[in-house]
Every structure is written in structure tokens, then in C-alpha cells.
């Protein structure tokens, strides 16, 4: 099989990385297309290097823009690449604009060049259509020939939408393959010690969802909640570029007060810091999953999660909604009281470090090869 893998934004890299090796080991060839949705060294290059990914075969360099312009540019630039490369499969991961744009291009060229689309992380649903990621997920799933699900709750979502169960396959969570591989390295970096936060419990925060950071009142509320938490614990906040820009443009820098604010971290650094935290507060999907496997209590700063298994089988809980400063502080204290468990102790089925070979098997079987 010739398999074209698409990745472009930070949360994509840890999902495609394990696939290169699994494809090569099974004797298949791969083509790596980096869309350039994320382009800063700290949002992209660091991850490629740490995850030992190959150099991209194609770089679309789309950069940041409005949703429509970014998606349009992705499509325009991906189409000729696909026509030239003519793979058997286009594999897209997750829910970012790159995922949907490339799935849409490939689905239109399906008959011309004989390629099919596989979606890794299919079937997650927040049912919140104000999230760009929800639009991307639902449409990508609709366009895909093979829907590879990370958790057992995903297939019923797809069947409910009329997708043929024969096209759905449970493979588990491929991001955990990367996590388990990089965790020892991440721990050895000694990030909490380097930051001087290792001597007492600290709370790690990630924040970048448009619903939390693009509205000045909501962002002020969240930052006030963090300041409240900061009265009794050290709060560490690596800042996503979007959040950094919004804090500056809304004039909220003073709200950062005593928080330990950092630039975006590398993957190993982030894993090491997450692993040492007493609680993680986040609005990221991936962090909800990573804390579950690490056994670290997590509070999600959103109204709902498309990853319910992190609540029912993991360490995650939703903060009371609508968010208030007191609510964030209380939820953080409750989570802290829960204490942490051992790595892997609370891992849902298939979050075991071996999802990549299952994905490759599923592609091969759907191609009528082996399996
Ligand atoms: C995107 C994804 C989101 C994912 C997140 C992880 C979509 C719709 N959203 O959101 O699902 O959780 O990535 O980070 O695809 N910027 C930089 N440098 C970069 C990248 C971005 O400075 O390397 C800044 C730019 O000012 C840009 C802003 O961040 O305008 C937002 O970037 P964008 O890729 O549009 O969306 P994210 O918020 O990162």
C-alpha cells in the first residue's frame, strides 16, 4: 500500500508519528504531507524532531488565516499533490482544518486516482456545533471510507448518523502510542525541577479554545479562576500563541499576576510537566486523554467533552458550567483531593501503545491485503 499521511497542527503530530514506523514495518510505503497550519518552531518543528518523524515529502505552508481562507488554501495546495502522488489511502487524523480540507479534496478525487480516505479518531462528538472542531469531525467522518475509532463510545455516534457499521473499526488511541514512548524521556528532562516548582504541588493549565479565549469576559473569568487557584498552589501556564495574543489585545496581562507563564513547550517537556502535576486544568481534547493515562486528575474547562471515556473511565471531570472563578477553584480542589493513580491504571481499552499496528492492519484488510 502507498499511504499518504496528513498532519499540520500541533495535536496531529503525535497521532501520525507512530504510523510511519508501523507502515514501514509491515512493508508499506508512506508519503508525509505537512500542511503548515502550525508553523512556529515551538508548535511544529520541535514535535517532528522529538517524535523522530521523517522530513515532510510535501509542505503546503498554508499558515494562519480565517477559517475559510485557510481551508480554501489547504484544498488548493493539496489537490495537485494528491494528483501527483496517487496514494491508495489518504489518512487524516483528529479534527483540525487540515483534516477536513484534505479529506474533502481526497473524496472528490477518489474515482480519478483510486484513493480512499481513512479518518483516525473518528466518531467523537461534542454535539456543540459552535466548535470548529465539531464541524470538522462530523464532515470528515461523513467523507471517509474507513472510520477508525479511538474508544468504544464512538461507533454508536457514527451509526446514529447513518454510517455503515462495516466501515467502522475500533483501533484504540494512537496518541497514547506516542505518549508511552516519550514518557521516560519527558520525565528525564526534569522540567518541574528546572522551573523550580518540584518542591510542592503545582497545577498545570492549558488554554486555547476559541470559546474560552476569544471572548474577553470569558477569558477574564478563567484567568480570575486561575488567580484564585494560585492563592493556594503554584499555577503553571504554557501559553498557546492564540491565547497570548488575546490576553495582550484584551489588556488582560495584569490578570496573569503570580502565575508561572511559559512559552509553548515541547512534547517531552509537556509530558514531564503533566506527569508531575497534582491537577491539570485544560480545554484541550488531547490533554484530557493524556492525563487519563498518566493518572493525573484533570478538570476540563468546557461545557461538554467529546471524549466522555476520560470521565467515565479516566481521571477527567467537567468544571461547573457556566465557568466562574469560584467554580474553577472548587473543581480544582475537588480534583486534587482525588489524588493521582499509576500510569496506565485508568487507561480505557485500546489506549495501550499498540494502536498504530492495528491501524495499519485495518488499512490492509480494507485493501484486501492480509489481516
Ligand atoms: C488549531 C485547531 C484546534 C487545535 C489547536 C491546537 C482548527 C480549527 N483548530 O487551533 O482544534 O486544538 O490548533 O493548537 O484547526 N499561531 C502562531 N503560530 C503557529 C500557529 C498558530 O502564532 O504556529 C497563532 C496565529 O496567530 C493564529 C492562531 O495562533 O492565528 C490560531 O492558530 P490556528 O491554527 O488558526 O488555530 P488554533 O487556535 O491553533
Short mmCIF file of C-alpha atoms and ligand atoms in Angstrom, two decimals:
data_model
loop_
_atom_site.label_atom_id
_atom_site.label_comp_id
_atom_site.label_asym_id
_atom_site.label_seq_id
_atom_site.Cartn_x
_atom_site.Cartn_y
_atom_site.Cartn_z
CA UNK A 1 0.00 0.00 0.00
CA UNK A 2 1.02 3.58 -0.60
CA UNK A 3 -0.31 5.60 2.31
CA UNK A 4 -0.35 9.39 2.36
CA UNK A 5 -0.41 10.82 5.90
CA UNK A 6 -1.61 14.37 6.52
CA UNK A 7 -0.56 16.41 9.56
CA UNK A 8 -0.39 20.13 10.03
CA UNK A 9 -1.26 21.31 13.52
CA UNK A 10 0.35 20.53 16.86
CA UNK A 11 -2.16 17.90 18.04
CA UNK A 12 -1.78 15.98 14.74
CA UNK A 13 1.90 15.17 15.08
CA UNK A 14 1.65 12.73 17.99
CA UNK A 15 -1.17 10.92 16.15
CA UNK A 16 0.67 10.33 12.86
CA UNK A 17 4.18 9.75 14.26
CA UNK A 18 3.64 6.10 15.28
CA UNK A 19 2.14 5.30 11.88
CA UNK A 20 5.36 5.85 9.91
CA UNK A 21 7.15 3.06 11.72
CA UNK A 22 4.14 0.73 11.75
CA UNK A 23 3.67 1.17 7.99
CA UNK A 24 7.36 0.61 7.26
CA UNK A 25 7.47 -2.47 9.48
CA UNK A 26 4.55 -4.00 7.56
CA UNK A 27 6.27 -3.28 4.23
CA UNK A 28 4.08 -0.37 3.11
CA UNK A 29 5.31 2.97 1.81
CA UNK A 30 4.32 6.37 3.17
CA UNK A 31 4.13 9.93 1.94
CA UNK A 32 4.11 12.65 4.60
CA UNK A 33 2.26 15.88 3.80
CA UNK A 34 2.78 18.70 6.34
CA UNK A 35 0.13 21.33 5.72
CA UNK A 36 1.87 24.09 7.68
CA UNK A 37 -1.27 25.06 9.62
CA UNK A 38 1.12 25.39 12.54
CA UNK A 39 4.50 26.76 11.54
CA UNK A 40 6.29 28.18 14.62
CA UNK A 41 9.26 26.06 15.68
CA UNK A 42 7.61 25.56 19.08
CA UNK A 43 4.30 24.44 17.52
CA UNK A 44 5.74 22.18 14.81
CA UNK A 45 9.47 21.50 14.26
CA UNK A 46 10.14 20.57 17.89
CA UNK A 47 7.45 17.91 17.71
CA UNK A 48 8.68 16.44 14.43
CA UNK A 49 12.16 16.12 15.89
CA UNK A 50 11.13 14.70 19.28
CA UNK A 51 8.77 12.20 17.70
CA UNK A 52 11.50 11.16 15.22
CA UNK A 53 9.21 11.84 12.28
CA UNK A 54 10.59 11.80 8.73
CA UNK A 55 11.08 15.05 6.84
CA UNK A 56 7.82 16.00 5.11
CA UNK A 57 7.69 14.86 1.48
CA UNK A 58 5.46 17.83 0.77
CA UNK A 59 4.98 21.06 2.73
CA UNK A 60 1.88 23.09 1.89
CA UNK A 61 2.87 26.13 4.00
CA UNK A 62 -0.72 27.33 4.45
CA UNK A 63 -0.12 29.29 7.67
CA UNK A 64 -2.80 31.09 9.71
CA UNK A 65 -5.84 32.87 8.30
CA UNK A 66 -9.61 32.96 8.63
CA UNK A 67 -11.27 29.54 8.57
CA UNK A 68 -12.49 29.95 5.01
CA UNK A 69 -9.23 31.24 3.62
CA UNK A 70 -7.12 28.69 5.49
CA UNK A 71 -9.38 25.81 4.39
CA UNK A 72 -9.51 27.05 0.79
CA UNK A 73 -5.73 27.40 0.63
CA UNK A 74 -5.30 23.90 2.08
CA UNK A 75 -7.57 22.47 -0.60
CA UNK A 76 -5.95 24.35 -3.46
CA UNK A 77 -2.48 23.25 -2.43
CA UNK A 78 -3.35 19.65 -1.55
CA UNK A 79 -5.16 18.81 -4.79
CA UNK A 80 -2.11 18.85 -7.11
CA UNK A 81 -0.05 16.97 -4.52
CA UNK A 82 -2.63 14.23 -4.40
CA UNK A 83 -2.91 14.09 -8.18
CA UNK A 84 0.85 13.71 -8.47
CA UNK A 85 1.33 11.23 -5.61
CA UNK A 86 -1.69 8.97 -6.28
CA UNK A 87 -1.67 7.01 -2.99
CA UNK A 88 -4.00 4.11 -2.14
CA UNK A 89 -5.00 5.78 1.10
CA UNK A 90 -5.17 9.31 2.43
CA UNK A 91 -5.04 9.12 6.23
CA UNK A 92 -6.23 12.18 8.14
CA UNK A 93 -6.22 12.49 11.93
CA UNK A 94 -8.19 14.45 14.51
CA UNK A 95 -10.39 17.46 13.89
CA UNK A 96 -8.40 20.46 12.69
CA UNK A 97 -8.97 22.43 9.49
CA UNK A 98 -6.21 20.47 7.73
CA UNK A 99 -8.10 17.25 8.46
CA UNK A 100 -11.34 18.32 6.82
CA UNK A 101 -9.76 20.16 3.89
CA UNK A 102 -7.61 17.21 2.84
CA UNK A 103 -10.42 14.68 3.36
CA UNK A 104 -12.68 16.76 1.13
CA UNK A 105 -10.10 17.02 -1.66
CA UNK A 106 -9.37 13.28 -1.49
CA UNK A 107 -13.03 12.31 -1.53
CA UNK A 108 -13.56 14.28 -4.75
CA UNK A 109 -10.54 12.62 -6.41
CA UNK A 110 -11.46 9.15 -5.17
CA UNK A 111 -12.56 7.82 -8.56
CA UNK A 112 -9.99 9.72 -10.63
CA UNK A 113 -6.97 8.40 -8.81
CA UNK A 114 -8.41 5.43 -6.93
CA UNK A 115 -7.57 6.61 -3.43
CA UNK A 116 -9.65 6.17 -0.30
CA UNK A 117 -9.88 8.23 2.87
CA UNK A 118 -9.32 6.89 6.39
CA UNK A 119 -10.06 9.01 9.46
CA UNK A 120 -8.10 8.27 12.62
CA UNK A 121 -10.03 9.44 15.72
CA UNK A 122 -13.41 9.03 14.05
CA UNK A 123 -16.73 9.23 15.85
CA UNK A 124 -16.00 11.69 18.67
CA UNK A 125 -18.86 14.13 19.20
CA UNK A 126 -19.30 17.14 21.47
CA UNK A 127 -22.65 17.90 19.79
CA UNK A 128 -21.63 21.54 20.06
CA UNK A 129 -21.80 22.98 16.56
CA UNK A 130 -20.25 26.27 17.67
CA UNK A 131 -16.90 24.44 17.88
CA UNK A 132 -14.98 24.48 14.59
CA UNK A 133 -13.58 21.08 15.55
CA UNK A 134 -17.08 19.56 15.74
CA UNK A 135 -17.86 20.74 12.21
CA UNK A 136 -14.54 19.31 11.05
CA UNK A 137 -15.12 15.95 12.78
CA UNK A 138 -18.64 15.36 11.55
CA UNK A 139 -17.86 16.28 7.96
CA UNK A 140 -14.59 14.35 7.87
CA UNK A 141 -16.37 11.24 9.14
CA UNK A 142 -19.08 11.65 6.50
CA UNK A 143 -16.42 11.83 3.77
CA UNK A 144 -14.30 8.90 4.95
CA UNK A 145 -14.31 5.35 3.61
CA UNK A 146 -12.78 3.88 6.74
CA UNK A 147 -13.60 5.22 10.21
CA UNK A 148 -11.03 4.25 12.83
CA UNK A 149 -12.34 4.86 16.32
CA UNK A 150 -10.29 5.53 19.48
CA UNK A 151 -12.89 4.43 22.06
CA UNK A 152 -15.97 2.23 22.18
CA UNK A 153 -18.37 5.17 22.57
CA UNK A 154 -17.52 6.46 19.08
CA UNK A 155 -19.16 3.81 16.86
CA UNK A 156 -22.73 4.42 18.12
CA UNK A 157 -22.31 8.11 17.30
CA UNK A 158 -21.42 7.20 13.72
CA UNK A 159 -24.18 4.61 13.30
CA UNK A 160 -26.70 7.17 14.58
CA UNK A 161 -25.60 9.43 11.72
CA UNK A 162 -26.28 6.71 9.17
CA UNK A 163 -22.73 5.48 8.62
CA UNK A 164 -22.47 1.83 7.57
CA UNK A 165 -21.07 -0.17 10.53
CA UNK A 166 -18.97 -2.18 8.07
CA UNK A 167 -16.81 0.92 7.53
CA UNK A 168 -16.16 1.46 11.26
CA UNK A 169 -13.27 -0.19 13.05
CA UNK A 170 -12.18 0.17 16.68
CA UNK A 171 -8.40 0.60 16.84
CA UNK A 172 -7.83 2.45 20.15
CA UNK A 173 -5.96 5.67 20.75
CA UNK A 174 -2.83 6.13 18.64
CA UNK A 175 -1.76 9.26 20.52
CA UNK A 176 -1.09 7.03 23.53
CA UNK A 177 1.49 5.14 21.44
CA UNK A 178 3.47 8.39 21.30
CA UNK A 179 2.85 9.20 24.96
CA UNK A 180 4.12 5.87 26.26
CA UNK A 181 7.13 6.05 24.01
CA UNK A 182 8.17 9.58 25.01
CA UNK A 183 7.22 9.49 28.70
CA UNK A 184 10.60 8.22 30.01
CA UNK A 185 12.39 10.93 28.01
CA UNK A 186 9.93 13.55 29.22
CA UNK A 187 10.44 12.54 32.84
CA UNK A 188 14.23 12.57 32.47
CA UNK A 189 14.14 16.21 31.34
CA UNK A 190 13.38 17.26 34.93
CA UNK A 191 11.14 20.14 33.82
CA UNK A 192 9.43 20.72 37.21
CA UNK A 193 12.88 20.93 38.83
CA UNK A 194 14.16 23.30 36.15
CA UNK A 195 11.14 25.54 36.65
CA UNK A 196 11.58 25.41 40.41
CA UNK A 197 8.08 24.02 41.00
CA UNK A 198 9.03 20.49 42.05
CA UNK A 199 9.21 21.19 45.80
CA UNK A 200 5.43 21.47 46.29
CA UNK A 201 2.26 20.54 44.41
CA UNK A 202 1.57 22.56 41.27
CA UNK A 203 -1.38 22.93 38.91
CA UNK A 204 -0.70 22.81 35.17
CA UNK A 205 -3.04 24.75 32.87
CA UNK A 206 -3.57 24.73 29.10
CA UNK A 207 -5.99 27.10 27.46
CA UNK A 208 -6.66 27.84 23.80
CA UNK A 209 -10.27 27.04 22.78
CA UNK A 210 -11.84 29.96 20.92
CA UNK A 211 -14.89 29.73 23.25
CA UNK A 212 -12.63 30.42 26.25
CA UNK A 213 -10.06 32.82 24.87
CA UNK A 214 -11.74 34.82 22.08
CA UNK A 215 -14.36 36.39 24.37
CA UNK A 216 -12.87 38.98 26.78
CA UNK A 217 -15.36 38.30 29.61
CA UNK A 218 -14.91 34.55 29.42
CA UNK A 219 -11.12 34.89 29.30
CA UNK A 220 -11.19 37.25 32.30
CA UNK A 221 -13.33 34.74 34.22
CA UNK A 222 -10.96 31.88 33.50
CA UNK A 223 -7.88 33.92 34.43
CA UNK A 224 -9.61 35.04 37.66
CA UNK A 225 -10.26 31.38 38.45
CA UNK A 226 -6.59 30.60 37.90
CA UNK A 227 -5.61 33.50 40.15
CA UNK A 228 -7.92 32.05 42.82
CA UNK A 229 -6.24 28.64 42.47
CA UNK A 230 -2.89 30.47 42.60
CA UNK A 231 -3.60 31.61 46.17
CA UNK A 232 -3.02 28.07 47.44
CA UNK A 233 -0.97 26.35 44.72
CA UNK A 234 1.63 27.15 42.13
CA UNK A 235 -0.08 27.56 38.72
CA UNK A 236 1.98 26.85 35.59
CA UNK A 237 0.59 28.07 32.27
CA UNK A 238 2.37 27.41 28.97
CA UNK A 239 0.69 29.88 26.64
CA UNK A 240 -0.67 28.91 23.21
CA UNK A 241 0.02 31.70 20.65
CA UNK A 242 -3.72 32.35 20.23
CA UNK A 243 -4.17 32.83 23.99
CA UNK A 244 -1.08 35.01 24.29
CA UNK A 245 -2.40 37.27 21.50
CA UNK A 246 -5.86 37.56 23.08
CA UNK A 247 -4.56 38.35 26.57
CA UNK A 248 -2.48 41.12 25.08
CA UNK A 249 -5.17 42.56 22.82
CA UNK A 250 -7.85 42.50 25.58
CA UNK A 251 -5.43 44.18 28.00
CA UNK A 252 -5.61 41.29 30.47
CA UNK A 253 -1.89 40.92 31.20
CA UNK A 254 -2.40 42.05 34.80
CA UNK A 255 -4.68 39.01 35.38
CA UNK A 256 -1.67 36.72 34.93
CA UNK A 257 -0.44 38.04 38.31
CA UNK A 258 1.57 35.38 40.09
CA UNK A 259 1.04 32.61 37.54
CA UNK A 260 4.14 30.96 36.10
CA UNK A 261 3.68 31.78 32.42
CA UNK A 262 5.73 29.89 29.84
CA UNK A 263 6.13 29.75 26.07
CA UNK A 264 4.65 26.67 24.36
CA UNK A 265 6.52 23.55 25.47
CA UNK A 266 7.90 20.62 23.52
CA UNK A 267 6.13 17.28 23.74
CA UNK A 268 8.56 15.63 26.16
CA UNK A 269 8.64 18.75 28.34
CA UNK A 270 4.85 18.86 28.41
CA UNK A 271 4.56 15.18 29.30
CA UNK A 272 7.11 15.58 32.10
CA UNK A 273 5.31 18.62 33.49
CA UNK A 274 1.89 16.97 33.19
CA UNK A 275 3.13 13.81 34.85
CA UNK A 276 4.39 15.78 37.86
CA UNK A 277 1.28 17.97 38.29
CA UNK A 278 -1.17 17.47 41.15
CA UNK A 279 -4.04 18.64 38.90
CA UNK A 280 -4.34 19.72 35.26
CA UNK A 281 -6.87 22.32 34.14
CA UNK A 282 -7.44 22.33 30.40
CA UNK A 283 -9.74 22.94 27.47
CA UNK A 284 -7.71 20.68 25.16
CA UNK A 285 -9.04 17.33 23.95
CA UNK A 286 -5.65 15.63 23.84
CA UNK A 287 -4.72 16.71 27.38
CA UNK A 288 -7.91 15.10 28.74
CA UNK A 289 -6.71 11.82 27.22
CA UNK A 290 -3.08 12.18 28.28
CA UNK A 291 -3.96 12.93 31.92
CA UNK A 292 -6.23 9.89 31.94
CA UNK A 293 -3.37 7.58 31.00
CA UNK A 294 -0.93 9.38 33.31
CA UNK A 295 -3.40 9.05 36.20
CA UNK A 296 -3.35 12.79 36.88
CA UNK A 297 -6.67 14.39 37.94
CA UNK A 298 -7.96 16.70 35.21
CA UNK A 299 -10.62 19.42 35.19
CA UNK A 300 -11.94 20.32 31.75
CA UNK A 301 -12.86 23.98 31.35
CA UNK A 302 -15.68 23.35 28.87
CA UNK A 303 -19.39 22.74 28.89
CA UNK A 304 -19.05 19.23 27.44
CA UNK A 305 -16.45 16.80 26.19
CA UNK A 306 -16.32 14.74 23.01
CA UNK A 307 -14.15 12.34 24.99
CA UNK A 308 -16.59 11.02 27.65
CA UNK A 309 -14.46 7.95 28.26
CA UNK A 310 -11.94 10.22 30.02
CA UNK A 311 -14.68 10.97 32.57
CA UNK A 312 -16.31 7.53 32.88
CA UNK A 313 -13.08 5.53 32.83
CA UNK A 314 -10.39 8.15 33.40
CA UNK A 315 -9.41 11.00 35.68
CA UNK A 316 -11.31 13.80 33.96
CA UNK A 317 -14.28 15.86 35.17
CA UNK A 318 -16.07 18.88 33.75
CA UNK A 319 -15.89 22.19 35.62
CA UNK A 320 -19.33 23.53 36.66
CA UNK A 321 -20.81 25.49 33.75
CA UNK A 322 -21.02 28.42 33.14
CA UNK A 323 -17.49 28.88 34.40
CA UNK A 324 -16.96 31.13 37.41
CA UNK A 325 -13.75 31.90 39.26
CA UNK A 326 -15.06 30.16 42.40
CA UNK A 327 -16.31 27.18 40.39
CA UNK A 328 -12.90 26.66 38.78
CA UNK A 329 -11.16 26.90 42.13
CA UNK A 330 -13.59 24.47 43.83
CA UNK A 331 -13.39 21.94 40.97
CA UNK A 332 -9.61 22.12 41.11
CA UNK A 333 -9.62 21.49 44.88
CA UNK A 334 -12.01 18.52 44.48
CA UNK A 335 -9.85 17.03 41.75
CA UNK A 336 -6.75 17.48 43.87
CA UNK A 337 -8.40 15.60 46.72
CA UNK A 338 -8.93 12.65 44.38
CA UNK A 339 -5.14 12.16 44.18
CA UNK A 340 -3.35 10.53 41.31
CA UNK A 341 -3.15 6.93 40.18
CA UNK A 342 -0.39 4.99 38.43
CA UNK A 343 0.34 5.36 34.73
CA UNK A 344 -1.94 3.10 32.72
CA UNK A 345 -4.10 2.16 35.71
CA UNK A 346 -7.07 4.07 34.34
CA UNK A 347 -6.45 3.53 30.64
CA UNK A 348 -9.53 2.83 28.52
CA UNK A 349 -9.49 -0.18 26.19
CA UNK A 350 -7.03 0.18 23.33
CA UNK A 351 -5.07 3.02 24.91
CA UNK A 352 -2.17 0.65 25.23
CA UNK A 353 0.64 1.87 22.98
CA UNK A 354 -0.22 -0.53 20.13
CA UNK A 355 -2.86 1.34 18.15
CA UNK A 356 -0.58 2.12 15.17
CA UNK A 357 -0.13 -1.53 14.08
CA UNK A 358 -3.90 -2.02 14.46
CA UNK A 359 -4.49 0.98 12.18
CA UNK A 360 -2.11 -0.43 9.57
CA UNK A 361 -3.85 -3.83 9.80
CA UNK A 362 -7.23 -2.15 9.33
CA UNK A 363 -5.99 -0.30 6.21
CA UNK A 364 -4.53 -3.52 4.81
CA UNK A 365 -7.71 -5.51 5.45
CA UNK A 366 -9.84 -2.80 3.85
CA UNK A 367 -7.50 -3.00 0.84
CA UNK A 368 -7.99 -6.76 0.72
CA UNK A 369 -4.39 -7.45 1.79
CA UNK A 370 -3.69 -10.00 4.52
CA UNK A 371 -5.04 -9.49 8.03
C1 LIG B 1 -5.94 24.65 15.99
C2 LIG B 1 -7.12 23.70 15.84
C3 LIG B 1 -7.53 23.16 17.21
C4 LIG B 1 -6.34 22.58 17.94
C5 LIG B 1 -5.24 23.63 18.03
C6 LIG B 1 -4.01 23.12 18.74
C7 LIG B 1 -8.65 24.17 13.97
C8 LIG B 1 -9.98 24.70 13.61
N1 LIG B 1 -8.28 24.34 15.26
O1 LIG B 1 -6.41 25.79 16.70
O2 LIG B 1 -8.50 22.16 17.04
O3 LIG B 1 -6.72 22.16 19.23
O4 LIG B 1 -4.89 24.01 16.68
O5 LIG B 1 -3.08 24.14 18.85
O6 LIG B 1 -7.96 23.63 13.14
N2 LIG B 1 -0.28 30.70 15.63
C9 LIG B 1 1.04 31.01 15.74
N3 LIG B 1 1.93 30.04 15.38
C10 LIG B 1 1.58 28.83 14.91
C11 LIG B 1 0.22 28.53 14.80
C12 LIG B 1 -0.71 29.47 15.18
O7 LIG B 1 1.43 32.08 16.16
O8 LIG B 1 2.47 28.00 14.62
C13 LIG B 1 -1.26 31.71 16.04
C14 LIG B 1 -1.73 32.55 14.92
O9 LIG B 1 -1.86 33.85 15.40
C15 LIG B 1 -3.09 32.01 14.59
C16 LIG B 1 -3.56 31.49 15.94
O10 LIG B 1 -2.38 31.06 16.60
O11 LIG B 1 -3.91 32.97 14.05
C17 LIG B 1 -4.51 30.36 15.83
O12 LIG B 1 -3.96 29.30 15.06
P1 LIG B 1 -4.91 28.28 14.22
O13 LIG B 1 -4.11 27.18 13.64
O14 LIG B 1 -5.77 29.06 13.31
O15 LIG B 1 -5.87 27.69 15.30
P2 LIG B 1 -5.56 27.14 16.74
O16 LIG B 1 -6.19 28.05 17.72
O17 LIG B 1 -4.09 26.81 16.94
#
